[in-house]
Coordinates of C-alpha atoms in Angstrom, one line a residue:
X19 CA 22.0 13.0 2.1
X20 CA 21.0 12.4 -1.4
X21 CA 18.2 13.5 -2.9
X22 CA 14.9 11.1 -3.6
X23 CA 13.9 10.4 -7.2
X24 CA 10.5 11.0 -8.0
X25 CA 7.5 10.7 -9.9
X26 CA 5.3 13.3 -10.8
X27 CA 1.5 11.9 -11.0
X28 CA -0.6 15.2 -11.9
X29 CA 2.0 17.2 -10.3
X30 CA 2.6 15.0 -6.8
X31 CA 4.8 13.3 -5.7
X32 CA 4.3 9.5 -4.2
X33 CA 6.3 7.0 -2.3
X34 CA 5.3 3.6 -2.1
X35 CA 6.6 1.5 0.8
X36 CA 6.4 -1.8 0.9
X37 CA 6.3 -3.5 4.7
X38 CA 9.2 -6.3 5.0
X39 CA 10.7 -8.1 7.7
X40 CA 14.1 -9.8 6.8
X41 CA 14.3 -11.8 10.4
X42 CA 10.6 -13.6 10.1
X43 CA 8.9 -15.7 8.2
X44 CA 6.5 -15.5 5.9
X45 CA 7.3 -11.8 6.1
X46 CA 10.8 -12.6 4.9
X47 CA 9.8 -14.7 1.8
X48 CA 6.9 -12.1 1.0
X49 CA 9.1 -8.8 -0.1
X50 CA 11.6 -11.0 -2.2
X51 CA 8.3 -12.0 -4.2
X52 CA 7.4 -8.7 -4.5
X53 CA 10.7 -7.5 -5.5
X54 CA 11.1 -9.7 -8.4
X55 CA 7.5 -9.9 -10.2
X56 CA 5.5 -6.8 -9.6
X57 CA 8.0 -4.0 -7.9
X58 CA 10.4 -3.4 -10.8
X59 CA 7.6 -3.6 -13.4
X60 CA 5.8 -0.5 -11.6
X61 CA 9.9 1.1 -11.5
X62 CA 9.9 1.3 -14.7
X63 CA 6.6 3.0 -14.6
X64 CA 8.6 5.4 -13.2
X65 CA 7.3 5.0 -9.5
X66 CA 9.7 5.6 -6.7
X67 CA 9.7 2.6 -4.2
X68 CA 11.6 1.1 -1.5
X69 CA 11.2 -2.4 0.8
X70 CA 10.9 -1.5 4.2
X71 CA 12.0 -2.9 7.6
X72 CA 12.4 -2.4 11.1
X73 CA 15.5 -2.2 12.9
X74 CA 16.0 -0.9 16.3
X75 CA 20.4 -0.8 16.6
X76 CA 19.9 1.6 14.0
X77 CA 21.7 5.2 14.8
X78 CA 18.9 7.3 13.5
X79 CA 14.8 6.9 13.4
X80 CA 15.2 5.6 9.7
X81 CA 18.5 4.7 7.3
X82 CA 17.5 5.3 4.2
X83 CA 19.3 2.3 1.6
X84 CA 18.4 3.1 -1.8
X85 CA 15.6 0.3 -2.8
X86 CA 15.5 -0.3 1.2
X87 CA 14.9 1.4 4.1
X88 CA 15.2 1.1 7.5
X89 CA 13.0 2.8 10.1
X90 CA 14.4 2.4 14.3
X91 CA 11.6 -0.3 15.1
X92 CA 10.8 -3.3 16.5
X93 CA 11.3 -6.1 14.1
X94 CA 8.3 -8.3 16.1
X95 CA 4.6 -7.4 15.6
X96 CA 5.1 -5.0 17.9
X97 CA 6.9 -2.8 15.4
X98 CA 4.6 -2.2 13.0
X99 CA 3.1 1.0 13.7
X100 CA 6.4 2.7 14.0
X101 CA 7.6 0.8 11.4
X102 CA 4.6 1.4 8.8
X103 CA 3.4 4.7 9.4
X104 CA 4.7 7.2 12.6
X105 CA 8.1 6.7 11.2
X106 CA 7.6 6.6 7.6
X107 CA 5.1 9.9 8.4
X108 CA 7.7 11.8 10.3
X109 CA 10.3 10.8 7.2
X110 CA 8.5 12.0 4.7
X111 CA 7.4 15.5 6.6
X112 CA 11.2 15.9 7.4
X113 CA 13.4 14.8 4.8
X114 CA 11.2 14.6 1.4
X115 CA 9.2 16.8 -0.4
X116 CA 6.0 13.7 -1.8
X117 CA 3.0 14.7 -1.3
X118 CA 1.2 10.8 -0.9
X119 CA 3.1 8.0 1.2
X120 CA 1.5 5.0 -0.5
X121 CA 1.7 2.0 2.0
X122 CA 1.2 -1.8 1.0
X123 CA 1.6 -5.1 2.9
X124 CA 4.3 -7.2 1.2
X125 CA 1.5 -9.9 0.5
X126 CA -0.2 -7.9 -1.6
X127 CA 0.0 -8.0 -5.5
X128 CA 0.1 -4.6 -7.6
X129 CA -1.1 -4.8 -11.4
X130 CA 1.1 -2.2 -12.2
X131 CA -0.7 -0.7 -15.4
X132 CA -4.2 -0.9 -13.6
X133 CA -2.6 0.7 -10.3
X134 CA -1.0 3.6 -12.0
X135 CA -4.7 4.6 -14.0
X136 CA -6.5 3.8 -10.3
X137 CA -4.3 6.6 -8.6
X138 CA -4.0 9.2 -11.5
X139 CA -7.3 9.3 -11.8
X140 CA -8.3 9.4 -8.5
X141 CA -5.9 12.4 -7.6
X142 CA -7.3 13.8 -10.4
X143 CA -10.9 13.0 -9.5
X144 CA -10.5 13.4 -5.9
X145 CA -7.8 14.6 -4.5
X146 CA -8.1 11.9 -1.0
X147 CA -6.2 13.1 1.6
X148 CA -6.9 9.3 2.7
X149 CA -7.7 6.3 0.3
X150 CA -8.1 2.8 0.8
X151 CA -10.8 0.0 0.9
X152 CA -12.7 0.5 4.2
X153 CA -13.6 -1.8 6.8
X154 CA -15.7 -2.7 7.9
X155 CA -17.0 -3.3 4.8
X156 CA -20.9 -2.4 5.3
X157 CA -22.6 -4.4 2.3
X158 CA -20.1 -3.0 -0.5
X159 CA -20.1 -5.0 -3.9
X160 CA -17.2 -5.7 -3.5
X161 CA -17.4 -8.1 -7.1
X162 CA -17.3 -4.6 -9.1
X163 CA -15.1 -1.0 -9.7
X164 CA -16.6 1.3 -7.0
X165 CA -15.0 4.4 -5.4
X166 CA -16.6 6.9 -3.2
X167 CA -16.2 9.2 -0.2
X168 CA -17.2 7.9 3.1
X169 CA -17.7 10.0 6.2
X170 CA -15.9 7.8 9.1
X171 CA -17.9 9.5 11.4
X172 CA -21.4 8.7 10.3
X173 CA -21.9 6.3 13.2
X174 CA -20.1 4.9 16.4
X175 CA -18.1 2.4 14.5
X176 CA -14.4 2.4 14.0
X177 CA -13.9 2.5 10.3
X178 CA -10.6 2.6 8.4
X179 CA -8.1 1.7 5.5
X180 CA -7.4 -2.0 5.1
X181 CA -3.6 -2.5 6.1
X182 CA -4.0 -4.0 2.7
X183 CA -3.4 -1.0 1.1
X184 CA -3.6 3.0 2.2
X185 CA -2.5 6.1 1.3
X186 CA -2.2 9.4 2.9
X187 CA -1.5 12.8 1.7
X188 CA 1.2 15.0 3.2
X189 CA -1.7 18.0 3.7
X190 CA -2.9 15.5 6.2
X191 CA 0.3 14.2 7.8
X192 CA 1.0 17.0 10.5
X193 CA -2.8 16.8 11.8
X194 CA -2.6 13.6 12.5
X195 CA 1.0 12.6 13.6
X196 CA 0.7 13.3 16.9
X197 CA -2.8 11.5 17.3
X198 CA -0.7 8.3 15.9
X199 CA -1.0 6.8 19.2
X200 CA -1.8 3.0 20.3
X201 CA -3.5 3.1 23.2
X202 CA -3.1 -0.4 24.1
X203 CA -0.6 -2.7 23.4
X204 CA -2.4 -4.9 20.6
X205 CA -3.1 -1.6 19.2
X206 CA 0.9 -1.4 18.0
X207 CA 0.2 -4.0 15.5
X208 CA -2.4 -2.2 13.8
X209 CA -1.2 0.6 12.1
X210 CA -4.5 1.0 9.6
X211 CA -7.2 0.9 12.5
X212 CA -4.8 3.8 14.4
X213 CA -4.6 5.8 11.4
X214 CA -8.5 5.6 11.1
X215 CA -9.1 6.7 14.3
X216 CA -6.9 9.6 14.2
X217 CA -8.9 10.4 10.5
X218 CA -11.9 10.3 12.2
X219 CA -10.9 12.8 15.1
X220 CA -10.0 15.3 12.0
X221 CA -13.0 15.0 10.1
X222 CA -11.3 13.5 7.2
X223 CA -13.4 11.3 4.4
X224 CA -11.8 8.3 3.1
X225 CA -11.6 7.4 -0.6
X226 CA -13.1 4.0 -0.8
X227 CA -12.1 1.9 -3.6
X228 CA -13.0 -1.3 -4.4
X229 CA -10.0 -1.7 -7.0
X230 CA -8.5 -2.8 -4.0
X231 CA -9.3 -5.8 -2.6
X232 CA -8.3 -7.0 0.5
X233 CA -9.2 -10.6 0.4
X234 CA -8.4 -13.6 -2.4
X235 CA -8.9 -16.8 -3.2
X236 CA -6.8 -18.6 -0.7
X237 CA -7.8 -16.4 2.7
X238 CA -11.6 -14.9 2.7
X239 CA -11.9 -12.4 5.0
X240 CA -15.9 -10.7 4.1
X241 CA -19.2 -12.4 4.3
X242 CA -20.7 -13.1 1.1
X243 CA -24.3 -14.3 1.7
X244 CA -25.2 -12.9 -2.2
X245 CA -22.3 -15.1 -3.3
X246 CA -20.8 -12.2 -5.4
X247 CA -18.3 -13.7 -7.2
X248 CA -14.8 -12.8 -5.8
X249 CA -12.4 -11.1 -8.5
X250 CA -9.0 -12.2 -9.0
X251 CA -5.9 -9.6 -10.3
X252 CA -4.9 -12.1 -12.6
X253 CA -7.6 -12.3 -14.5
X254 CA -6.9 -9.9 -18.2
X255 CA -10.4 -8.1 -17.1
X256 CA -10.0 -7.3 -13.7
X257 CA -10.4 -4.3 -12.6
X258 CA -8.1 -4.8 -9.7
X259 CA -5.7 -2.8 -9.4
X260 CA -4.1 -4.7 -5.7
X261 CA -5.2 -7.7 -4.3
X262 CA -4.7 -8.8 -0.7
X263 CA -3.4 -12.6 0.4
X264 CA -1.7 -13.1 -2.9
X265 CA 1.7 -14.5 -1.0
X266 CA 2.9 -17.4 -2.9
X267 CA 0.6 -16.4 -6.0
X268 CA 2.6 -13.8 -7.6
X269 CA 4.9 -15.9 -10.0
X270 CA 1.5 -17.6 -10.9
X271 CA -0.5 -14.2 -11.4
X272 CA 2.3 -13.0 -14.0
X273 CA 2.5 -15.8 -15.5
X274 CA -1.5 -15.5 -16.0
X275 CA -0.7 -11.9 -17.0
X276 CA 2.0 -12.9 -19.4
X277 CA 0.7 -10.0 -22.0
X278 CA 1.5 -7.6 -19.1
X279 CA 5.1 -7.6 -20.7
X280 CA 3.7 -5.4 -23.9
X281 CA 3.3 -2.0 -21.0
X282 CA 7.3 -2.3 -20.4
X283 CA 10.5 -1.4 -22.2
X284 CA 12.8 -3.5 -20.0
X285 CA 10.7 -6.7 -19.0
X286 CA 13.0 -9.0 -20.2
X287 CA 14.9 -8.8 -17.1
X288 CA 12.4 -10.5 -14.9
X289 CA 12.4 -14.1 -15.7
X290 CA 8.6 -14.5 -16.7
X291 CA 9.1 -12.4 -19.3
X292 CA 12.2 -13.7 -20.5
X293 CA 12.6 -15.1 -24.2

């Protein structure tokens, strides 16, 4: 098998996945968007990222593609726990040496430049074995740059990682594989509130950062009786580093972030950028 290219980000190693479905819609539509606006401009940051997918006649749990990957998984709904994180988990523990598995919805939009300071400094910083934007979202300005530690277990509610977004560390990953479990059905559709639960059983903080939203303009998902005004990645002083719900945005948001072209050597070769 050939060996992964990595990036080293204060000496560890991530891998960002990026959920796709190539059988259903929006799902199918979504990862092509990503794929040509914001994916190769974080490549050539030198970030190691594939698309993806379930597939259940494959041979083995996962066939790895290059760009893509395949992991042995529903391609319904009812995948997307294996599909998102068991698999992707047991993958990385088995056949890769990264220390983070960084996992985003393929409706999200990454500013590439403001997503690669956001993570080095918060390995730096922090060193989160688990790091997202938590929900629920208890009162959290949400309208500026906060990131702190939250203890899940500070009371009797679930809390976890937006789906949005999350990442885990590979110190983590062998605690909390096995606890990876949905205990009822509708539970297999939601990877992020599984892997919160199974956090929470080790005693293990999450890194909550509000450079990650998981809501945007066109689908609101927090209460906002302050009316806080709600950022948008496009904007040349956001601090966002990923934005939620941005599915039929992204050509619009680089477009917006047309200057974005002056972080990359080989931006030409995505039509927004071309001369």
């Amino acid at each position: 098998m050939p060996k992964s290219v990595f990036i080293k980000i204060e000496n560890m190693k991530v891998i960002i996945l990026v959920t796709g479905s190539k059988e259903l819609e929006p799902w199918n539509s979504n990862w092509k968007e990503c794929e040509r606006t914001w994916v190769p401009l974080l490549r050539e940051l030198g970030y190691d990222i594939k698309i993806s997918f379930g597939d259940s006649n494959i041979e083995d749990y996962f066939l790895d593609e290059g760009n893509h990957i395949k992991f042995k998984a529903s391609i319904g709904k009812d995948g997307i726990l294996d599909k998102r994180l068991k698999l992707p988990v047991r993958w990385i523990l088995e056949h890769t040496d990264y220390e983070y598995y960084f996992c985003v919805d393929s409706d999200s939009f990454i500013h590439p430049k403001r997503f690669d300071t956001m993570l080095k400094d918060n390995i730096k910083n922090f060193s989160p074995d688990y790091m997202g934007f938590m929900l629920p979202a208890n009162g959290i300005n949400t309208s500026i740059k906060i990131t702190q530690y939250e203890n899940l277990n500070d009371s009797d509610t679930i809390k976890f990682a937006s789906g949005a977004a999350y990442m885990v560390s590979r110190r983590v990953m062998l605690q909390i594989l096995p606890k990876l479990i949905a205990t009822e059905d509708w539970m297999l559709e939601c990877d992020d509130l599984v892997l919160g639960v199974a956090m929470k059983s080790e005693n293990i903080l999450l890194l909550n950062d509000t450079s990650i939203s998981i809501e945007s303009h066109q689908k609101l998902i927090l209460g906002n009786p302050h009316n806080l005004p709600i950022p948008y990645i496009g904007d040349k002083n956001s601090f966002l580093s990923i934005q939620h719900y941005t599915n039929g945005l992204m050509d619009k948001i680089l477009l917006d972030l047309k200057d974005i072209g002056v972080y990359y050597k080989n931006c030409s070769r995505i039509p927004h950028f071309k001369k």
